[in-house]
Amino acid sequence: MGKGTHAGVKRLQSFMRSLVRNGDGDAYFLQLDIRNFFNSIDRRILFKLLQWRLRKAVQQNKIDEDTAVRYRDISHIILKQDVGRESYVLASPREMAVVPAHKRLVNSGKNKGLAIGNLTSQFFANVYLNELDQFVKHRLKCRFYLRYVDDFILLHSSAEQLSCWHLEIEKFLEENLRLALKQPEAPLPVNQGADFLGYIIRPDYLLVRQRVVGNLWEKLRMFEAKLIKGNSNRGWVITLLPELRDNLRSVLASYLGHIKHASHHRLTLRVLKRFPWISCLFRLLNDRFIPLWQPHSVSSYKGQQRYFRNVFPNARILIQCGWSYDCLKAAGKNQLIPGNPRQFVSKVIVRQQGYLKGGLRRRCVESISILPFNQSGVLLCKSYRV
């Protein structure tokens, strides 16, 4: 508890609020990042740090001598490997050409570098940078300091003090850990926002990083190309394959889980406006996208029919029952509600896909036909029939 990226974001925001003092105090932050961190770790220095930690644990009676020797030997076996030259390259030459030369472990140098994918690498990285943490907290006496792997932030009421600390940190890293910082950044007022752990963090609110939003747009466009066929003149048809729809659900849940920690209401509305077909597949409820392609709690075939009729009130619905299909006609002339794409669904095909726990057939939407409408929610062709 109290760990992870979201905990780090909340802690940084609390630091900012403490410094700002309700708008009466000055507050600046200095954000630093270590250049090519995992490839630059000196394994000999790391092994010495591990040995020192083990000796200290023995002196404090936290572990016995035999256990310390066993841990030391295991660490030595892991760290003596030349991971850059002993690893297997699974990527093609074309894919490897995209990776910059300084990012490849094979170019990291003798006794340098940790493989990011190893289970021990994250732990070893924290052991290595614990020396930096102790230096900043106990030597520099920085009260407001936060680090996540190799990205760290210092806060102070004086920009000049932060600049002085910057020089001391740079010197410490070079002399003690053989590390270097990326391009130096000047201290900035906290009101400008810190781009940290996927968010733009300010004292009073959070925003989602534009890079995260861009990645979401890219993924949704990919799903759109796979799911939807048609055009704005004749309408669209959404074809739901089980694997594809489950992947879409996972992507939306993942991004919404990240977005909801920020000021996200307007961004969520942008998602639904930019990709209106999502509203035909999900209902947004309490910051969750609830899938609409199958009922969540029904005990009869009639209950399934009622569910699909309520979700798609203006559509002609074909539901598979055994080897045939039952047709549910549209429930009268329902008023079209602007901005709700489900009101423009003209035809829905529901197919049997296995069984539910009680023995009832599982019935899920296989395809959805949508009449053409514009972004303002105005029907473009009332006489069109799918």
PDB file of C-alpha atoms in Angstrom, residues 272-273 275-283 289 292 311-312 339-342:
ATOM      1  CA  LEU A 272     -17.119   9.434 -26.965  1.00  0.00           C
ATOM      2  CA  LYS A 273     -17.454  12.351 -29.380  1.00  0.00           C
ATOM      3  CA  PHE A 275     -15.360   7.715 -31.597  1.00  0.00           C
ATOM      4  CA  PRO A 276     -19.195   7.667 -31.353  1.00  0.00           C
ATOM      5  CA  TRP A 277     -19.349   3.940 -32.166  1.00  0.00           C
ATOM      6  CA  ILE A 278     -18.035   3.252 -28.648  1.00  0.00           C
ATOM      7  CA  SER A 279     -21.454   4.284 -27.285  1.00  0.00           C
ATOM      8  CA  CYS A 280     -22.997   1.417 -29.291  1.00  0.00           C
ATOM      9  CA  LEU A 281     -20.791  -1.090 -27.472  1.00  0.00           C
ATOM     10  CA  PHE A 282     -20.414   0.383 -23.975  1.00  0.00           C
ATOM     11  CA  ARG A 283     -22.306   2.410 -21.413  1.00  0.00           C
ATOM     12  CA  PHE A 289     -17.183   1.272 -19.566  1.00  0.00           C
ATOM     13  CA  LEU A 292     -23.525  -3.817 -23.918  1.00  0.00           C
ATOM     14  CA  VAL A 311     -30.353  -1.282 -25.280  1.00  0.00           C
ATOM     15  CA  PHE A 312     -31.323  -0.851 -28.957  1.00  0.00           C
ATOM     16  CA  GLY A 339     -25.670  12.616 -29.571  1.00  0.00           C
ATOM     17  CA  ASN A 340     -26.674   9.038 -28.727  1.00  0.00           C
ATOM     18  CA  PRO A 341     -25.526   6.716 -31.574  1.00  0.00           C
ATOM     19  CA  ARG A 342     -27.564   3.782 -30.220  1.00  0.00           C
TER      20      ARG A 342
END
